[in-house]
PDB file of C-alpha atoms and ligand atoms in Angstrom:
ATOM      1  CA  MET A   1       3.709  17.401   6.334  1.00 59.00           C
ATOM      2  CA  ALA A   2       0.909  19.903   5.805  1.00 52.00           C
ATOM      3  CA  SER A   3       0.583  22.383   8.611  1.00 59.00           C
ATOM      4  CA  GLU A   4      -2.987  21.480   9.670  1.00 74.00           C
ATOM      5  CA  LYS A   5      -3.179  19.447  12.837  1.00 82.00           C
ATOM      6  CA  LYS A   6      -3.609  15.731  12.514  1.00 85.00           C
ATOM      7  CA  GLU A   7      -5.823  13.489  14.544  1.00 88.00           C
ATOM      8  CA  ASN A   8      -3.997  10.266  13.936  1.00 94.00           C
ATOM      9  CA  LEU A   9      -0.257  10.556  13.842  1.00 96.00           C
ATOM     10  CA  ILE A  10       1.139   7.051  14.168  1.00 98.00           C
ATOM     11  CA  PHE A  11       4.676   6.606  15.460  1.00 98.00           C
ATOM     12  CA  PHE A  12       6.388   3.251  15.575  1.00 98.00           C
ATOM     13  CA  SER A  13       9.879   1.797  15.617  1.00 98.00           C
ATOM     14  CA  ASP A  14      11.847  -1.439  15.586  1.00 98.00           C
ATOM     15  CA  VAL A  15       9.707  -3.630  13.370  1.00 98.00           C
ATOM     16  CA  HIS A  16      12.804  -5.805  12.914  1.00 98.00           C
ATOM     17  CA  GLY A  17      11.556  -7.966  10.089  1.00 98.00           C
ATOM     18  CA  ASN A  18       8.611  -9.278  12.116  1.00 98.00           C
ATOM     19  CA  PHE A  19       5.880  -9.317   9.482  1.00 98.00           C
ATOM     20  CA  GLU A  20       3.235 -10.917  11.697  1.00 98.00           C
ATOM     21  CA  ALA A  21       3.605  -8.121  14.251  1.00 98.00           C
ATOM     22  CA  LEU A  22       3.564  -5.495  11.495  1.00 98.00           C
ATOM     23  CA  GLU A  23       0.444  -6.931   9.837  1.00 98.00           C
ATOM     24  CA  ALA A  24      -1.491  -7.001  13.113  1.00 98.00           C
ATOM     25  CA  SER A  25      -0.349  -3.437  13.823  1.00 98.00           C
ATOM     26  CA  LEU A  26      -1.501  -2.306  10.378  1.00 97.00           C
ATOM     27  CA  GLU A  27      -5.010  -3.483  11.134  1.00 97.00           C
ATOM     28  CA  VAL A  28      -5.070  -1.265  14.195  1.00 97.00           C
ATOM     29  CA  ILE A  29      -3.471   1.642  12.313  1.00 97.00           C
ATOM     30  CA  HIS A  30      -5.934   1.514   9.449  1.00 95.00           C
ATOM     31  CA  ALA A  31      -8.886   1.405  11.817  1.00 95.00           C
ATOM     32  CA  HIS A  32      -7.989   5.082  12.346  1.00 94.00           C
ATOM     33  CA  LYS A  33      -9.020   7.832   9.956  1.00 92.00           C
ATOM     34  CA  ASP A  34      -6.238   9.158   7.661  1.00 93.00           C
ATOM     35  CA  PRO A  35      -3.318   7.794   9.622  1.00 96.00           C
ATOM     36  CA  TYR A  36      -0.076   9.710   9.086  1.00 96.00           C
ATOM     37  CA  ILE A  37       2.603   7.105   9.598  1.00 97.00           C
ATOM     38  CA  ILE A  38       6.100   7.712  10.898  1.00 98.00           C
ATOM     39  CA  SER A  39       8.648   4.897  11.166  1.00 98.00           C
ATOM     40  CA  LEU A  40      11.564   5.561  13.524  1.00 98.00           C
ATOM     41  CA  GLY A  41      13.918   2.915  12.166  1.00 98.00           C
ATOM     42  CA  ASP A  42      15.121  -0.663  12.480  1.00 98.00           C
ATOM     43  CA  ILE A  43      12.753  -1.977   9.855  1.00 98.00           C
ATOM     44  CA  VAL A  44      15.050  -4.991   9.451  1.00 98.00           C
ATOM     45  CA  GLY A  45      17.316  -7.192  11.573  1.00 97.00           C
ATOM     46  CA  TYR A  46      16.365 -10.122  13.906  1.00 97.00           C
ATOM     47  CA  GLY A  47      13.140 -11.220  12.172  1.00 98.00           C
ATOM     48  CA  ALA A  48      12.579 -13.493   9.181  1.00 98.00           C
ATOM     49  CA  ASN A  49      10.775 -11.062   6.849  1.00 98.00           C
ATOM     50  CA  PRO A  50      12.999  -8.042   6.204  1.00 98.00           C
ATOM     51  CA  LYS A  51      11.896  -7.713   2.566  1.00 98.00           C
ATOM     52  CA  GLU A  52       8.192  -7.862   3.324  1.00 98.00           C
ATOM     53  CA  CYS A  53       8.465  -5.354   6.160  1.00 98.00           C
ATOM     54  CA  LEU A  54      10.515  -3.015   3.983  1.00 98.00           C
ATOM     55  CA  ALA A  55       7.999  -3.183   1.146  1.00 98.00           C
ATOM     56  CA  GLU A  56       5.098  -2.465   3.487  1.00 98.00           C
ATOM     57  CA  ILE A  57       6.747   0.447   5.303  1.00 98.00           C
ATOM     58  CA  ARG A  58       8.038   2.017   2.094  1.00 97.00           C
ATOM     59  CA  THR A  59       4.493   2.233   0.792  1.00 96.00           C
ATOM     60  CA  MET A  60       2.755   3.511   3.872  1.00 96.00           C
ATOM     61  CA  ALA A  61       5.204   5.619   5.901  1.00 97.00           C
ATOM     62  CA  LYS A  62       5.215   9.352   5.233  1.00 96.00           C
ATOM     63  CA  VAL A  63       8.445   9.641   7.191  1.00 97.00           C
ATOM     64  CA  SER A  64      10.978   6.831   7.570  1.00 98.00           C
ATOM     65  CA  LEU A  65      14.251   6.964   9.501  1.00 98.00           C
ATOM     66  CA  ALA A  66      17.236   4.625   9.705  1.00 98.00           C
ATOM     67  CA  GLY A  67      18.165   2.594  12.771  1.00 98.00           C
ATOM     68  CA  ASN A  68      21.382   0.794  13.657  1.00 97.00           C
ATOM     69  CA  HIS A  69      20.140  -2.553  12.300  1.00 97.00           C
ATOM     70  CA  ASP A  70      19.157  -0.932   8.998  1.00 98.00           C
ATOM     71  CA  TYR A  71      22.678   0.485   8.870  1.00 97.00           C
ATOM     72  CA  ALA A  72      24.146  -2.912   9.792  1.00 97.00           C
ATOM     73  CA  ALA A  73      22.354  -4.547   6.860  1.00 96.00           C
ATOM     74  CA  ILE A  74      24.042  -2.141   4.429  1.00 96.00           C
ATOM     75  CA  GLY A  75      27.477  -2.115   6.038  1.00 93.00           C
ATOM     76  CA  LEU A  76      27.185   1.400   7.491  1.00 94.00           C
ATOM     77  CA  THR A  77      27.732   0.377  11.103  1.00 91.00           C
ATOM     78  CA  ASP A  78      30.304  -1.920  12.677  1.00 88.00           C
ATOM     79  CA  ILE A  79      28.576  -5.204  13.548  1.00 92.00           C
ATOM     80  CA  GLU A  80      31.578  -6.336  15.582  1.00 90.00           C
ATOM     81  CA  ARG A  81      29.968  -4.348  18.389  1.00 88.00           C
ATOM     82  CA  PHE A  82      26.712  -6.326  18.076  1.00 93.00           C
ATOM     83  CA  ASN A  83      26.003  -9.323  20.308  1.00 93.00           C
ATOM     84  CA  PRO A  84      26.430 -12.693  18.534  1.00 94.00           C
ATOM     85  CA  TYR A  85      22.673 -13.077  17.836  1.00 94.00           C
ATOM     86  CA  ALA A  86      22.334  -9.604  16.386  1.00 94.00           C
ATOM     87  CA  LYS A  87      25.495 -10.060  14.355  1.00 95.00           C
ATOM     88  CA  LYS A  88      24.298 -13.326  12.860  1.00 96.00           C
ATOM     89  CA  ALA A  89      20.926 -11.771  12.053  1.00 96.00           C
ATOM     90  CA  ALA A  90      22.585  -8.716  10.462  1.00 96.00           C
ATOM     91  CA  ILE A  91      24.654 -10.887   8.134  1.00 96.00           C
ATOM     92  CA  TRP A  92      21.616 -12.999   7.203  1.00 97.00           C
ATOM     93  CA  THR A  93      19.491  -9.887   6.630  1.00 97.00           C
ATOM     94  CA  SER A  94      22.115  -8.316   4.407  1.00 97.00           C
ATOM     95  CA  GLN A  95      22.115 -11.466   2.258  1.00 97.00           C
ATOM     96  CA  GLN A  96      18.336 -11.286   1.778  1.00 98.00           C
ATOM     97  CA  LEU A  97      18.167  -7.682   0.579  1.00 98.00           C
ATOM     98  CA  ASP A  98      18.736  -6.713  -3.038  1.00 98.00           C
ATOM     99  CA  ASP A  99      20.600  -3.602  -4.228  1.00 98.00           C
ATOM    100  CA  GLU A 100      17.452  -1.581  -4.655  1.00 98.00           C
ATOM    101  CA  GLU A 101      16.276  -2.338  -1.105  1.00 98.00           C
ATOM    102  CA  LYS A 102      19.717  -1.497   0.221  1.00 98.00           C
ATOM    103  CA  SER A 103      19.761   1.781  -1.624  1.00 98.00           C
ATOM    104  CA  TYR A 104      16.398   2.677  -0.023  1.00 98.00           C
ATOM    105  CA  LEU A 105      17.918   2.017   3.419  1.00 98.00           C
ATOM    106  CA  THR A 106      21.020   4.003   2.514  1.00 98.00           C
ATOM    107  CA  GLY A 107      18.856   7.027   1.745  1.00 98.00           C
ATOM    108  CA  LEU A 108      17.097   7.070   5.136  1.00 98.00           C
ATOM    109  CA  PRO A 109      18.034   9.936   7.472  1.00 98.00           C
ATOM    110  CA  LEU A 110      19.115   9.441  11.103  1.00 98.00           C
ATOM    111  CA  LYS A 111      17.029  12.341  12.341  1.00 98.00           C
ATOM    112  CA  LYS A 112      14.312  14.674  11.163  1.00 98.00           C
ATOM    113  CA  GLN A 113      12.638  17.820  12.425  1.00 96.00           C
ATOM    114  CA  ILE A 114       9.036  18.399  11.454  1.00 91.00           C
ATOM    115  CA  GLU A 115       7.813  21.968  11.156  1.00 79.00           C
ATOM    116  CA  GLY A 116       8.883  22.972  14.613  1.00 82.00           C
ATOM    117  CA  LEU A 117       6.553  20.326  16.026  1.00 89.00           C
ATOM    118  CA  PHE A 118       8.560  17.164  16.515  1.00 95.00           C
ATOM    119  CA  PHE A 119      12.085  15.944  16.558  1.00 98.00           C
ATOM    120  CA  LEU A 120      12.382  12.383  15.279  1.00 98.00           C
ATOM    121  CA  THR A 121      15.291   9.981  15.614  1.00 98.00           C
ATOM    122  CA  HIS A 122      15.940   6.291  16.214  1.00 98.00           C
ATOM    123  CA  SER A 123      18.367   6.748  19.102  1.00 98.00           C
ATOM    124  CA  THR A 124      19.114  10.226  20.500  1.00 98.00           C
ATOM    125  CA  PRO A 125      18.546  13.779  19.211  1.00 97.00           C
ATOM    126  CA  ILE A 126      22.257  14.553  19.241  1.00 97.00           C
ATOM    127  CA  HIS A 127      24.899  12.218  17.753  1.00 97.00           C
ATOM    128  CA  PRO A 128      22.319   9.630  16.666  1.00 97.00           C
ATOM    129  CA  GLU A 129      25.154   7.693  15.000  1.00 96.00           C
ATOM    130  CA  ARG A 130      26.495   6.780  18.455  1.00 95.00           C
ATOM    131  CA  TRP A 131      23.361   4.683  18.997  1.00 96.00           C
ATOM    132  CA  LYS A 132      22.921   5.501  22.680  1.00 97.00           C
ATOM    133  CA  TYR A 133      19.681   4.465  24.376  1.00 97.00           C
ATOM    134  CA  ILE A 134      17.037   6.523  26.144  1.00 98.00           C
ATOM    135  CA  ILE A 135      15.542   4.052  28.606  1.00 97.00           C
ATOM    136  CA  THR A 136      15.215   5.897  31.918  1.00 96.00           C
ATOM    137  CA  LEU A 137      14.404   9.369  33.169  1.00 96.00           C
ATOM    138  CA  GLU A 138      18.117   9.805  33.879  1.00 96.00           C
ATOM    139  CA  ASP A 139      18.940   8.953  30.255  1.00 96.00           C
ATOM    140  CA  SER A 140      16.461  11.546  29.066  1.00 97.00           C
ATOM    141  CA  ARG A 141      17.826  14.358  31.257  1.00 96.00           C
ATOM    142  CA  ALA A 142      20.873  15.060  29.099  1.00 95.00           C
ATOM    143  CA  PHE A 143      18.872  15.109  25.861  1.00 97.00           C
ATOM    144  CA  PHE A 144      16.158  17.694  26.595  1.00 98.00           C
ATOM    145  CA  PRO A 145      18.537  20.554  25.704  1.00 96.00           C
ATOM    146  CA  CYS A 146      19.398  18.865  22.386  1.00 97.00           C
ATOM    147  CA  PHE A 147      16.155  19.634  20.534  1.00 97.00           C
ATOM    148  CA  ASP A 148      13.937  22.731  20.229  1.00 95.00           C
ATOM    149  CA  GLU A 149      10.596  21.096  19.483  1.00 96.00           C
ATOM    150  CA  GLN A 150       8.015  20.194  22.122  1.00 97.00           C
ATOM    151  CA  ILE A 151       8.312  16.455  21.586  1.00 98.00           C
ATOM    152  CA  CYS A 152      11.177  14.203  20.622  1.00 98.00           C
ATOM    153  CA  PHE A 153      10.106  10.729  19.484  1.00 98.00           C
ATOM    154  CA  VAL A 154      12.678   7.926  19.689  1.00 98.00           C
ATOM    155  CA  GLY A 155      12.857   4.125  19.524  1.00 98.00           C
ATOM    156  CA  HIS A 156      15.895   1.826  19.750  1.00 98.00           C
ATOM    157  CA  SER A 157      15.528   0.493  23.327  1.00 98.00           C
ATOM    158  CA  HIS A 158      12.307  -1.429  22.539  1.00 98.00           C
ATOM    159  CA  ILE A 159      11.010  -0.169  25.909  1.00 98.00           C
ATOM    160  CA  PRO A 160       8.247   2.485  26.028  1.00 98.00           C
ATOM    161  CA  LEU A 161       8.927   5.654  28.003  1.00 98.00           C
ATOM    162  CA  VAL A 162       7.331   9.054  28.345  1.00 98.00           C
ATOM    163  CA  ALA A 163       9.637  11.557  30.048  1.00 98.00           C
ATOM    164  CA  GLU A 164       8.235  15.017  30.789  1.00 98.00           C
ATOM    165  CA  LYS A 165      10.107  18.215  31.542  1.00 98.00           C
ATOM    166  CA  THR A 166       7.607  20.671  32.975  1.00 98.00           C
ATOM    167  CA  GLY A 167       7.561  24.422  32.400  1.00 95.00           C
ATOM    168  CA  HIS A 168       9.279  24.719  35.789  1.00 96.00           C
ATOM    169  CA  GLY A 169      12.055  22.368  34.725  1.00 95.00           C
ATOM    170  CA  ALA A 170      10.966  19.363  36.812  1.00 97.00           C
ATOM    171  CA  LEU A 171      11.528  15.946  35.250  1.00 98.00           C
ATOM    172  CA  ARG A 172       9.245  12.970  35.668  1.00 98.00           C
ATOM    173  CA  VAL A 173       8.150   9.754  34.003  1.00 98.00           C
ATOM    174  CA  LEU A 174       4.488   9.488  33.034  1.00 98.00           C
ATOM    175  CA  ASP A 175       2.493   6.262  33.151  1.00 98.00           C
ATOM    176  CA  HIS A 176       2.077   5.179  29.536  1.00 98.00           C
ATOM    177  CA  HIS A 177      -0.486   2.454  30.240  1.00 97.00           C
ATOM    178  CA  SER A 178      -3.362   4.862  29.728  1.00 97.00           C
ATOM    179  CA  PRO A 179      -3.757   7.863  27.386  1.00 98.00           C
ATOM    180  CA  ILE A 180      -1.593  10.847  28.310  1.00 98.00           C
ATOM    181  CA  GLN A 181      -2.796  14.432  28.050  1.00 98.00           C
ATOM    182  CA  LEU A 182       0.143  16.619  27.082  1.00 98.00           C
ATOM    183  CA  ASP A 183       0.640  19.955  28.790  1.00 97.00           C
ATOM    184  CA  PRO A 184       1.398  22.786  26.316  1.00 96.00           C
ATOM    185  CA  GLU A 185       3.902  24.180  28.837  1.00 97.00           C
ATOM    186  CA  SER A 186       5.884  20.912  29.074  1.00 98.00           C
ATOM    187  CA  ARG A 187       8.327  19.190  26.756  1.00 98.00           C
ATOM    188  CA  TYR A 188       8.544  15.448  26.207  1.00 98.00           C
ATOM    189  CA  ILE A 189      10.777  12.614  25.125  1.00 98.00           C
ATOM    190  CA  VAL A 190       8.651   9.694  24.006  1.00 98.00           C
ATOM    191  CA  ASN A 191      10.177   6.291  23.397  1.00 98.00           C
ATOM    192  CA  VAL A 192       7.615   4.487  21.263  1.00 98.00           C
ATOM    193  CA  GLY A 193       8.757   0.941  22.091  1.00 98.00           C
ATOM    194  CA  SER A 194       8.949  -1.742  19.410  1.00 98.00           C
ATOM    195  CA  ILE A 195       6.550  -3.426  17.026  1.00 98.00           C
ATOM    196  CA  GLY A 196       8.626  -6.486  16.230  1.00 98.00           C
ATOM    197  CA  GLN A 197      10.604  -7.274  19.384  1.00 98.00           C
ATOM    198  CA  PRO A 198       9.249  -5.604  22.553  1.00 98.00           C
ATOM    199  CA  ARG A 199      11.567  -5.822  25.575  1.00 98.00           C
ATOM    200  CA  ASP A 200       9.402  -4.522  28.401  1.00 97.00           C
ATOM    201  CA  GLY A 201       8.045  -7.937  29.371  1.00 97.00           C
ATOM    202  CA  ASP A 202       4.892  -7.504  27.258  1.00 98.00           C
ATOM    203  CA  CYS A 203       5.186  -9.592  24.103  1.00 98.00           C
ATOM    204  CA  ARG A 204       2.548  -7.621  22.177  1.00 98.00           C
ATOM    205  CA  ALA A 205       3.546  -5.178  19.436  1.00 98.00           C
ATOM    206  CA  CYS A 206       3.718  -1.560  20.570  1.00 98.00           C
ATOM    207  CA  LEU A 207       2.968   1.688  18.755  1.00 98.00           C
ATOM    208  CA  VAL A 208       1.943   5.244  19.579  1.00 98.00           C
ATOM    209  CA  ILE A 209      -1.004   7.280  18.352  1.00 98.00           C
ATOM    210  CA  TYR A 210      -0.854  11.029  18.815  1.00 97.00           C
ATOM    211  CA  ASP A 211      -3.910  13.218  18.411  1.00 96.00           C
ATOM    212  CA  GLN A 212      -2.608  16.733  17.796  1.00 93.00           C
ATOM    213  CA  HIS A 213      -6.029  18.349  18.251  1.00 93.00           C
ATOM    214  CA  GLU A 214      -6.582  16.890  21.696  1.00 95.00           C
ATOM    215  CA  ARG A 215      -2.861  16.669  22.511  1.00 96.00           C
ATOM    216  CA  ILE A 216      -3.288  13.079  23.658  1.00 97.00           C
ATOM    217  CA  ILE A 217      -0.667  10.365  23.322  1.00 98.00           C
ATOM    218  CA  GLU A 218      -1.777   6.783  23.509  1.00 98.00           C
ATOM    219  CA  PHE A 219       0.289   3.596  23.475  1.00 98.00           C
ATOM    220  CA  LYS A 220      -1.411   0.613  21.824  1.00 98.00           C
ATOM    221  CA  ARG A 221      -0.402  -2.988  22.501  1.00 98.00           C
ATOM    222  CA  ILE A 222      -1.346  -5.447  19.799  1.00 98.00           C
ATOM    223  CA  ALA A 223      -1.379  -9.225  20.025  1.00 98.00           C
ATOM    224  CA  TYR A 224      -0.161 -11.033  16.897  1.00 98.00           C
ATOM    225  CA  ASP A 225       0.634 -14.514  15.592  1.00 98.00           C
ATOM    226  CA  LEU A 226       3.743 -15.096  17.719  1.00 97.00           C
ATOM    227  CA  ALA A 227       3.949 -18.790  16.919  1.00 98.00           C
ATOM    228  CA  ARG A 228       4.250 -18.105  13.219  1.00 98.00           C
ATOM    229  CA  ALA A 229       6.862 -15.371  13.638  1.00 98.00           C
ATOM    230  CA  LYS A 230       8.918 -17.729  15.841  1.00 98.00           C
ATOM    231  CA  GLU A 231       8.573 -20.615  13.413  1.00 98.00           C
ATOM    232  CA  LYS A 232       9.820 -18.475  10.515  1.00 98.00           C
ATOM    233  CA  ILE A 233      12.896 -17.370  12.484  1.00 98.00           C
ATOM    234  CA  ILE A 234      13.802 -21.008  13.199  1.00 98.00           C
ATOM    235  CA  HIS A 235      13.066 -22.028   9.620  1.00 98.00           C
ATOM    236  CA  ALA A 236      15.337 -19.270   8.281  1.00 98.00           C
ATOM    237  CA  GLY A 237      18.216 -20.685  10.321  1.00 97.00           C
ATOM    238  CA  LEU A 238      18.418 -17.596  12.527  1.00 97.00           C
ATOM    239  CA  PRO A 239      19.438 -18.089  16.207  1.00 97.00           C
ATOM    240  CA  ALA A 240      16.684 -19.849  18.203  1.00 97.00           C
ATOM    241  CA  PHE A 241      17.038 -17.254  20.961  1.00 97.00           C
ATOM    242  CA  LEU A 242      15.626 -14.633  18.584  1.00 97.00           C
ATOM    243  CA  ALA A 243      12.463 -16.725  18.347  1.00 97.00           C
ATOM    244  CA  GLU A 244      12.285 -17.499  22.067  1.00 96.00           C
ATOM    245  CA  ARG A 245      12.665 -13.949  23.270  1.00 97.00           C
ATOM    246  CA  LEU A 246       9.570 -12.810  21.328  1.00 97.00           C
ATOM    247  CA  GLN A 247       7.218 -14.701  23.582  1.00 95.00           C
ATOM    248  CA  TYR A 248       8.740 -13.289  26.774  1.00 94.00           C
ATOM    249  CA  GLY A 249       9.007  -9.733  25.501  1.00 96.00           C
ATOM    250  CA  ILE A 250      12.722  -9.541  26.303  1.00 94.00           C
TER     251      ILE A 250
HETATM  252 ZN1   ZN B 301      15.939  -2.083  17.361  1.00 78.61          ZN
END
């Protein structure tokens, strides 16, 4: 990443093979000038279009990380610990991907630091391979000492969160429903939510745009063709619950 500040850094995670959600998100992304795209993992798993989502993200993402479902699809994580729906989807996904696609996933890192600016990971900044979640302010508390950068971007929970640690050491959650002005004295853990399977009760795809010049973080929610994504999941023979949950955002 070149050292000049970028206006439109796009962070997203957990596309989970939902091509309809990804396509709708791409329209929003490309409405922005020179988007610099960062994918925080779980490109595949759950949804019916792992190959299509992989192809799209491989072309456009400047930075791409691995998530637990990407690892599951290539046998790098134990799916016995997955719930039955996730396990079934992981096996199905693995059968869809060819060797070349699997080798791309194998090469993805679990974490990345960018020029002293950001720390990026799917799960947590330390021991990402344990796949712990950062959902609440309490979850975030233990992880602030685990990175040196001002902002750590994560995914994995499918639930947006902005946790701030002020210059005085106070911790608080910021409302992510409107743009957030970052304080240069504070540090942040930002959970970017999920494009392909949001779980915060809002069924729309979720992504984050960060303007480095203005230091403003904005969450975007994007409606997409839910009916089609659901239909494809059923048609693929994946568990019906994986289709149902999309419309409730759970
Ligand atoms: Zn996920």
